[in-house]
Short mmCIF file of C-alpha atoms and ligand atoms in Angstrom, two decimals:
data_model
loop_
_atom_site.label_atom_id
_atom_site.label_comp_id
_atom_site.label_asym_id
_atom_site.label_seq_id
_atom_site.Cartn_x
_atom_site.Cartn_y
_atom_site.Cartn_z
CA UNK A 22 -113.59 -3.42 12.61
CA UNK A 23 -112.61 -0.49 10.84
CA UNK A 24 -110.86 2.42 11.97
CA UNK A 25 -110.70 5.57 10.05
CA UNK A 26 -109.17 9.06 10.41
CA UNK A 27 -110.67 12.16 8.78
CA UNK A 28 -108.77 15.18 8.54
CA UNK A 29 -110.29 18.08 10.98
CA UNK A 30 -111.96 20.87 8.82
CA UNK A 31 -110.07 23.82 8.66
CA UNK A 32 -113.25 26.06 8.10
CA UNK A 33 -115.37 26.63 10.73
CA UNK A 34 -118.73 24.71 11.40
CA UNK A 35 -121.77 26.27 9.79
CA UNK A 36 -124.25 26.83 12.50
CA UNK A 37 -126.62 25.35 13.57
CA UNK A 38 -125.08 22.09 12.48
CA UNK A 39 -121.80 20.97 14.39
CA UNK A 40 -119.26 18.83 12.48
CA UNK A 41 -118.61 15.49 14.07
CA UNK A 42 -115.20 14.92 16.14
CA UNK A 43 -116.05 11.13 16.12
CA UNK A 44 -118.82 9.24 14.39
CA UNK A 45 -119.52 5.55 14.79
CA UNK A 46 -122.34 3.08 13.31
CA UNK A 47 -123.18 -0.30 14.39
CA UNK A 48 -120.23 -0.28 16.98
CA UNK A 49 -120.31 -3.66 18.91
CA UNK A 50 -117.93 -4.06 22.08
CA UNK A 51 -117.64 -5.43 25.54
CA UNK A 52 -115.01 -7.99 27.28
CA UNK A 53 -114.13 -11.87 26.69
CA UNK A 54 -117.31 -13.48 27.00
CA UNK A 55 -119.32 -10.48 27.64
CA UNK A 56 -121.06 -8.25 24.92
CA UNK A 57 -121.63 -4.87 26.21
CA UNK A 58 -122.35 -2.39 23.59
CA UNK A 59 -124.71 -3.51 20.80
CA UNK A 60 -125.05 -1.85 17.22
CA UNK A 61 -124.52 1.79 18.78
CA UNK A 62 -124.69 4.51 16.05
CA UNK A 63 -123.83 8.14 16.96
CA UNK A 64 -121.87 11.14 16.53
CA UNK A 65 -119.66 13.14 19.11
CA UNK A 66 -119.87 16.80 17.96
CA UNK A 67 -116.70 18.68 17.52
CA UNK A 68 -115.73 21.48 19.87
CA UNK A 69 -118.58 20.74 22.56
CA UNK A 70 -119.15 18.97 25.54
CA UNK A 71 -121.06 15.77 25.12
CA UNK A 72 -122.19 13.41 28.15
CA UNK A 73 -122.93 9.94 28.23
CA UNK A 74 -125.81 9.11 30.42
CA UNK A 75 -127.44 5.63 31.56
CA UNK A 76 -127.60 3.63 34.65
CA UNK A 77 -124.83 1.56 36.10
CA UNK A 78 -123.98 -1.24 34.01
CA UNK A 79 -125.17 0.44 30.74
CA UNK A 80 -122.02 0.59 28.88
CA UNK A 81 -120.97 4.12 29.54
CA UNK A 82 -117.38 3.36 30.72
CA UNK A 83 -116.93 0.70 27.78
CA UNK A 84 -117.95 3.48 25.32
CA UNK A 85 -115.43 5.69 26.58
CA UNK A 86 -112.72 2.97 26.53
CA UNK A 87 -113.74 2.46 22.85
CA UNK A 88 -113.35 5.89 22.18
CA UNK A 89 -109.89 6.00 23.94
CA UNK A 90 -108.90 2.99 21.82
CA UNK A 91 -108.37 0.94 24.98
CA UNK A 92 -111.23 -1.26 24.00
CA UNK A 93 -111.01 -2.80 20.56
CA UNK A 94 -114.86 -3.00 19.00
CA UNK A 95 -115.73 -6.48 17.88
CA UNK A 96 -117.56 -5.04 14.82
CA UNK A 97 -118.70 -1.42 13.60
CA UNK A 98 -116.97 1.59 12.05
CA UNK A 99 -115.56 4.39 13.87
CA UNK A 100 -114.26 7.43 12.29
CA UNK A 101 -112.65 10.50 14.12
CA UNK A 102 -110.61 13.78 13.38
CA UNK A 103 -107.45 14.71 14.73
CA UNK A 104 -104.29 12.94 14.68
CA UNK A 105 -103.26 12.96 18.45
CA UNK A 106 -104.53 10.12 20.76
CA UNK A 107 -107.42 10.79 23.17
CA UNK A 108 -106.49 11.85 26.51
CA UNK A 109 -108.42 9.72 29.05
CA UNK A 110 -109.22 10.67 32.42
CA UNK A 111 -110.40 7.52 34.52
CA UNK A 112 -112.62 7.38 37.62
CA UNK A 113 -110.79 8.93 40.54
CA UNK A 114 -111.25 5.76 42.33
CA UNK A 115 -109.38 3.76 39.83
CA UNK A 116 -106.20 6.05 40.79
CA UNK A 117 -104.48 5.18 44.13
CA UNK A 118 -105.14 8.52 46.26
CA UNK A 119 -102.09 7.38 48.46
CA UNK A 120 -99.64 7.20 45.65
CA UNK A 121 -96.40 8.95 46.79
CA UNK A 122 -96.63 11.49 44.06
CA UNK A 123 -97.15 15.27 43.95
CA UNK A 124 -99.17 16.97 41.84
CA UNK A 125 -96.51 18.17 39.44
CA UNK A 126 -95.53 14.40 39.06
CA UNK A 127 -99.06 13.40 38.49
CA UNK A 128 -99.62 16.09 35.59
CA UNK A 129 -95.73 15.30 34.11
CA UNK A 130 -97.01 11.73 33.75
CA UNK A 131 -99.10 13.21 30.79
CA UNK A 132 -96.11 13.96 28.83
CA UNK A 133 -95.14 10.12 28.85
CA UNK A 134 -97.32 9.51 25.75
CA UNK A 135 -94.51 11.41 24.02
CA UNK A 136 -91.64 11.44 26.10
CA UNK A 137 -91.77 8.07 27.70
CA UNK A 138 -91.52 7.31 31.75
CA UNK A 139 -87.49 7.31 31.63
CA UNK A 140 -86.58 10.27 29.42
CA UNK A 141 -86.02 13.39 30.74
CA UNK A 142 -88.81 16.16 30.01
CA UNK A 143 -88.04 18.80 27.81
CA UNK A 144 -88.17 22.60 28.59
CA UNK A 145 -91.29 22.53 26.24
CA UNK A 146 -92.76 19.58 28.38
CA UNK A 147 -92.25 21.73 31.66
CA UNK A 148 -94.00 24.75 30.15
CA UNK A 149 -96.95 22.19 28.76
CA UNK A 150 -97.22 20.86 32.49
CA UNK A 151 -97.11 24.45 33.80
CA UNK A 152 -99.90 25.51 31.44
CA UNK A 153 -101.97 22.43 32.45
CA UNK A 154 -101.48 23.36 36.16
CA UNK A 155 -102.35 26.82 35.71
CA UNK A 156 -105.26 26.16 33.53
CA UNK A 157 -106.92 24.27 36.26
CA UNK A 158 -106.01 26.59 38.86
CA UNK A 159 -103.73 24.22 40.83
CA UNK A 160 -100.45 25.78 40.18
CA UNK A 161 -99.97 26.49 43.81
CA UNK A 162 -100.60 23.00 44.87
CA UNK A 163 -97.75 21.66 42.40
CA UNK A 164 -95.52 20.52 45.14
CA UNK A 165 -98.39 18.90 47.33
CA UNK A 166 -98.83 15.10 47.66
CA UNK A 167 -101.82 13.83 45.64
CA UNK A 168 -102.95 12.16 48.99
CA UNK A 169 -103.08 15.61 50.54
CA UNK A 170 -105.72 17.16 48.56
CA UNK A 171 -109.56 17.31 48.72
CA UNK A 172 -111.30 15.33 46.02
CA UNK A 173 -111.99 18.12 44.01
CA UNK A 174 -108.30 19.23 43.90
CA UNK A 175 -107.32 15.61 42.85
CA UNK A 176 -109.84 15.40 40.21
CA UNK A 177 -108.24 18.57 38.88
CA UNK A 178 -104.60 17.21 39.17
CA UNK A 179 -106.04 14.42 37.04
CA UNK A 180 -107.79 16.73 34.14
CA UNK A 181 -104.56 18.69 34.21
CA UNK A 182 -102.60 15.36 33.51
CA UNK A 183 -105.11 14.98 30.51
CA UNK A 184 -104.45 18.22 29.15
CA UNK A 185 -100.91 17.71 29.38
CA UNK A 186 -101.34 15.20 26.86
CA UNK A 187 -102.27 18.13 24.41
CA UNK A 188 -104.98 15.94 22.62
CA UNK A 189 -108.06 17.47 21.05
CA UNK A 190 -110.55 14.78 22.53
CA UNK A 191 -110.63 14.79 26.41
CA UNK A 192 -112.50 11.86 27.72
CA UNK A 193 -113.49 11.57 31.39
CA UNK A 194 -115.20 9.02 33.61
CA UNK A 195 -117.39 10.29 36.10
CA UNK A 196 -115.13 13.17 36.93
CA UNK A 197 -117.48 15.17 39.24
CA UNK A 198 -118.81 11.88 41.35
CA UNK A 199 -118.30 11.98 45.03
CA UNK A 200 -117.53 15.87 44.96
CA UNK A 201 -119.31 18.25 46.89
CA UNK A 202 -121.41 20.75 44.91
CA UNK A 203 -118.99 23.53 44.54
CA UNK A 204 -116.09 21.58 43.37
CA UNK A 205 -118.81 19.74 40.90
CA UNK A 206 -119.77 23.17 39.75
CA UNK A 207 -115.90 24.11 39.34
CA UNK A 208 -115.09 21.50 37.52
CA UNK A 209 -118.27 21.52 35.25
CA UNK A 210 -117.04 25.14 34.31
CA UNK A 211 -113.40 24.15 33.41
CA UNK A 212 -114.69 21.45 31.18
CA UNK A 213 -116.95 23.76 29.42
CA UNK A 214 -114.32 26.50 29.25
CA UNK A 215 -111.77 23.76 27.51
CA UNK A 216 -113.81 23.72 24.40
CA UNK A 217 -112.72 27.03 23.78
CA UNK A 218 -109.39 26.03 24.22
CA UNK A 219 -110.03 23.59 21.02
CA UNK A 220 -110.62 20.66 22.91
CA UNK A 221 -113.83 18.63 22.45
CA UNK A 222 -114.87 17.06 25.73
CA UNK A 223 -116.85 13.93 26.52
CA UNK A 224 -117.66 12.58 29.90
CA UNK A 225 -119.50 9.83 31.40
CA UNK A 226 -122.14 11.17 34.33
CA UNK A 227 -124.65 10.19 36.66
CA UNK A 228 -125.18 13.90 37.39
CA UNK A 229 -128.22 15.23 35.53
CA UNK A 230 -127.25 18.64 36.37
CA UNK A 231 -123.94 18.34 34.81
CA UNK A 232 -125.84 16.56 31.85
CA UNK A 233 -128.19 19.44 31.52
CA UNK A 234 -125.13 21.74 31.01
CA UNK A 235 -123.82 19.74 28.01
CA UNK A 236 -124.10 20.66 24.35
CA UNK A 237 -125.18 16.98 23.43
CA UNK A 238 -126.15 13.88 25.30
CA UNK A 239 -125.93 10.28 24.47
CA UNK A 240 -128.49 8.17 26.63
CA UNK A 241 -127.53 4.33 27.02
CA UNK A 242 -129.50 1.51 28.32
CA UNK A 243 -128.15 -2.11 28.43
CA UNK A 244 -125.44 -1.23 25.99
CA UNK A 245 -127.98 0.42 23.51
CA UNK A 246 -128.46 3.78 22.53
CA UNK A 247 -131.84 4.83 23.38
CA UNK A 248 -131.36 8.68 22.70
CA UNK A 249 -128.88 11.50 21.44
CA UNK A 250 -129.21 15.05 20.87
CA UNK A 251 -129.38 18.02 22.97
CA UNK A 252 -129.71 17.25 26.78
CA UNK A 253 -133.30 18.81 26.66
CA UNK A 254 -134.35 16.61 23.91
CA UNK A 255 -133.15 13.41 25.26
CA UNK A 256 -133.25 13.58 28.89
CA UNK A 257 -136.93 13.88 29.31
CA UNK A 258 -138.98 12.81 32.15
CA UNK A 259 -140.60 10.04 30.28
CA UNK A 260 -137.15 8.81 28.84
CA UNK A 261 -135.60 8.85 31.96
CA UNK A 262 -138.25 7.03 33.83
CA UNK A 263 -138.18 4.58 31.20
CA UNK A 264 -134.51 4.02 31.31
CA UNK A 265 -134.30 3.73 35.10
CA UNK A 266 -137.32 1.75 35.67
CA UNK A 267 -136.53 -1.12 33.31
CA UNK A 268 -133.23 -1.91 35.24
P1 ADP B 321 -121.31 1.71 33.30
O1 ADP B 321 -120.11 2.63 33.07
O2 ADP B 321 -122.40 2.47 32.55
O3 ADP B 321 -121.64 1.55 34.85
P2 ADP B 321 -119.83 -0.18 32.20
O4 ADP B 321 -119.28 0.01 30.79
O5 ADP B 321 -118.52 -0.11 33.31
O6 ADP B 321 -121.02 0.47 32.62
O7 ADP B 321 -120.08 -1.65 32.19
C1 ADP B 321 -121.15 -2.47 31.43
C2 ADP B 321 -121.26 -4.01 31.36
O8 ADP B 321 -119.84 -4.40 31.30
C3 ADP B 321 -121.58 -4.34 33.16
O9 ADP B 321 -122.16 -5.18 33.14
C4 ADP B 321 -120.10 -4.48 33.62
O10 ADP B 321 -120.20 -5.67 34.65
C5 ADP B 321 -119.28 -5.37 32.59
N1 ADP B 321 -117.71 -4.77 32.42
C6 ADP B 321 -117.26 -3.71 32.87
N2 ADP B 321 -116.04 -3.84 32.81
C7 ADP B 321 -115.48 -5.31 32.57
C8 ADP B 321 -114.67 -6.23 32.43
N3 ADP B 321 -113.43 -5.73 32.64
N4 ADP B 321 -114.81 -7.67 32.19
C9 ADP B 321 -116.03 -7.90 32.06
N5 ADP B 321 -117.06 -7.45 32.36
C10 ADP B 321 -116.91 -6.04 32.61
#
């Protein structure tokens, strides 16, 4: 497996083609004794929102894990821009909602990658945490326990933790699952707005409304890529019927 880093281009991308933030080809990955992704070749556009869509078990989380660098591909090539590690926001259910943590402590954990869990946060770290809380509109909740919050507020705290990592690549695993429509819409708008802050956003989602609002889409089925491009081109009725009927 070869991972290479390419320098971000200093000049803006010439429209209508977007430059790639990540490019991978013939990527294979999975778990011991369980291959999941098979020969996946695709691009994640720079400074855009990309959705990973597919039925349960199609490999969305595994692909996010590969992009996050926590799952090592067994073969293939992956190229990405940027020199900061990606920020990964796991599924809300994977994070103990009853952990005795305040919202601020949760977001501060986003600084651990730079600072380590035991070193005191610097003034700059605190400013970064404050900015992330403000960006997600949860500054007023900073001293509240995570377990006291609504699902949407907790999700915003987790996204703020991701932002506090100051990465140019934010990866999210089903950030809107289980939220009410208003909270879903708010998270969707926030993620879109982050692109203007210089963040490339990739999210796995089951939510076709969220998927249609993205700039780009990768459609997965049984660990293989069956479509990529603009959501309206990829998520056609016939493609969705074909992917979901052959489960
Ligand atoms: P999705 O996110 O699209 O639901 P996943 O990437 O989570 O799909 O899972 C793809 C396949 O990999 C599934 O068959 C799942 O059971 C399997 N899988 C996921 N995590 C593990 C793991 N830690 N060990 C072994 N198999 C796994």
